[in-house]
Each structure stands twice: as structure tokens, then as C-alpha cells.
Coordinates of C-alpha atoms and ligand atoms in Angstrom, one line a residue:
M1 CA 3.0 1.5 -21.6
S2 CA 4.0 -0.7 -17.9
N3 CA 1.6 -3.7 -17.5
K4 CA 2.1 -3.3 -13.3
P5 CA -1.0 -1.6 -13.0
N6 CA -2.5 -4.4 -14.7
A7 CA -0.9 -7.0 -12.7
N8 CA -1.5 -5.2 -10.0
R9 CA -5.3 -4.6 -9.9
R10 CA -5.5 -8.8 -11.0
K11 CA -3.7 -9.4 -7.5
F12 CA -5.5 -7.2 -5.5
L13 CA -9.2 -8.7 -7.0
R14 CA -7.9 -12.6 -6.6
Q15 CA -6.5 -11.4 -3.0
A16 CA -9.6 -9.7 -2.1
S17 CA -12.0 -12.3 -3.4
A18 CA -9.7 -14.9 -1.5
A19 CA -10.3 -12.0 1.4
V20 CA -15.0 -12.0 1.2
A21 CA -14.5 -16.1 0.9
A22 CA -12.6 -16.2 4.6
I23 CA -15.6 -13.8 6.4
P24 CA -18.1 -16.5 7.3
V25 CA -14.9 -18.9 8.2
V26 CA -14.3 -15.9 10.9
S27 CA -17.9 -15.1 11.7
L28 CA -18.0 -19.5 12.6
V29 CA -14.8 -19.3 14.8
G30 CA -17.2 -16.1 16.9
M31 CA -14.9 -13.5 17.3
P32 CA -16.3 -11.6 20.1
A33 CA -17.4 -7.9 18.8
A34 CA -15.7 -6.1 21.4
H35 CA -12.5 -7.8 21.0
A36 CA -9.7 -6.2 20.2
A37 CA -7.8 -8.0 17.4
D38 CA -4.1 -8.9 18.0
Q39 CA -1.4 -6.4 16.5
A40 CA 0.6 -8.4 13.8
E41 CA 4.5 -8.6 14.7
D42 CA 7.1 -8.4 12.2
G43 CA 7.4 -11.8 9.8
H44 CA 3.8 -12.5 10.4
A45 CA 3.5 -12.9 6.6
H46 CA 4.2 -12.1 3.3
N47 CA 7.4 -10.7 5.3
Y48 CA 5.6 -8.3 7.3
V49 CA 6.8 -5.2 8.9
N50 CA 5.2 -3.1 11.0
N51 CA 7.6 -0.7 9.9
A52 CA 8.3 0.1 5.8
A53 CA 11.1 1.8 6.6
D54 CA 12.7 -1.5 7.8
S55 CA 12.0 -3.8 4.7
D56 CA 14.9 -4.7 2.6
H57 CA 12.6 -6.7 0.1
S58 CA 13.5 -6.0 -3.5
D59 CA 9.6 -5.1 -3.7
Y60 CA 10.3 -3.0 -1.2
S61 CA 9.6 1.1 -2.9
E62 CA 10.1 4.5 -0.4
G63 CA 6.4 5.3 0.6
E64 CA 4.3 2.2 0.2
K65 CA 2.7 1.4 3.3
C66 CA -0.4 -0.2 4.6
K67 CA -2.2 3.5 5.1
N68 CA -1.5 3.1 1.7
C69 CA -2.4 -0.1 0.3
A70 CA -5.5 -0.7 -1.3
F71 CA -5.9 -3.3 1.2
W72 CA -6.3 -1.1 4.3
G73 CA -9.1 -1.4 6.0
G74 CA -9.0 1.7 8.1
G75 CA -8.4 2.4 10.7
D76 CA -6.5 5.3 12.9
D77 CA -3.5 6.3 13.6
Q78 CA -0.7 3.6 14.4
W79 CA -3.4 0.5 13.6
G80 CA -5.8 -1.0 11.7
Q81 CA -7.6 -3.2 9.6
C82 CA -6.3 -5.3 6.5
F83 CA -8.6 -7.2 4.2
H84 CA -5.5 -9.0 2.6
A85 CA -7.0 -13.0 4.0
D86 CA -3.3 -13.6 5.4
F87 CA -4.1 -10.8 8.1
Q88 CA -7.7 -11.4 9.7
G89 CA -7.9 -11.4 12.6
V90 CA -4.9 -8.6 13.7
Q91 CA -4.3 -4.9 13.3
V92 CA -1.4 -4.2 11.3
N93 CA 0.6 -0.9 11.3
A94 CA -0.4 1.6 9.3
E95 CA 3.1 2.1 8.9
G96 CA 3.9 -1.6 8.0
W97 CA 4.1 -3.5 5.2
C98 CA 4.3 -6.9 3.2
D99 CA 4.9 -8.0 -0.3
E100 CA 1.3 -7.9 -0.8
Y101 CA 1.4 -4.7 -1.1
V102 CA -0.9 -3.2 -4.3
G103 CA -1.0 0.3 -4.4
A104 CA -4.0 2.2 -4.0
Ligands
SF4_201 S1 1.1 -3.8 2.4 FE1 -0.9 -3.7 2.2 S2 -1.8 -5.9 2.3 FE2 0.4 -6.1 2.9 S3 -0.2 -6.2 5.5 FE3 -0.4 -4.0 4.6 S4 -2.5 -3.3 4.0 FE4 -2.5 -5.7 4.1

């Protein structure tokens, strides 16, 4: 039996805790509610790319995309929120990918 699901779950819980801890900091910065978050660019963090198919990272597997990642917070067909601490204040592409990907 593979240990990968447990490792992924631990990674997700660790990163989700960091994301929750970052919420008050974001609130102190005072982002206006109506402010549309900037869109992440390739290389934003963790080898992020807006098109998963462009990734040549060794951890990438075909079919992995932001919209099916455990950190995906929802959005529209193209852009949405990522709950990972290093993607606060930006929207990520539904078709994007980074090396913090956790299968949902
Ligand atoms: S792959 Fe997951 S953690 Fe990485 S930017 Fe996309 S939604 Fe966020």
C-alpha cells in the first residue's frame, strides 16, 4: 500500500493551517472587498504555471490542475482562489499547477 495519500494529506493539513494563520494578516493589510485580486503569473511561487500542460516539473502528472487541487477555493471557469498561504492576494488559473498540488 502506498504512503503517498497520507503524505499528501499531511502536506495539505500543514499548508492549510498556514493559510488559515495568514487570514488575519491579510485582513490587516485592508484589501477592499470589491478589489479584484491580481492574476498569478508563471513562476509566482512553487514553480506555478498558468497552464499545467506547460509544466516540466518532475512532480507534475497529467490531469493535475488547480481546479482539482485540494487548495482550490473556487472561482469561475478560468480564475479562482487558492487557499495555499503563498497564493494569498492573487487568483490562480483553473488550468494552472504548482508543486504544492494535492489531489482532492
Ligand atoms: S496547484 Fe493547488 S496549491 Fe498550487 S496554485 Fe493551484 S490550487 Fe494552489
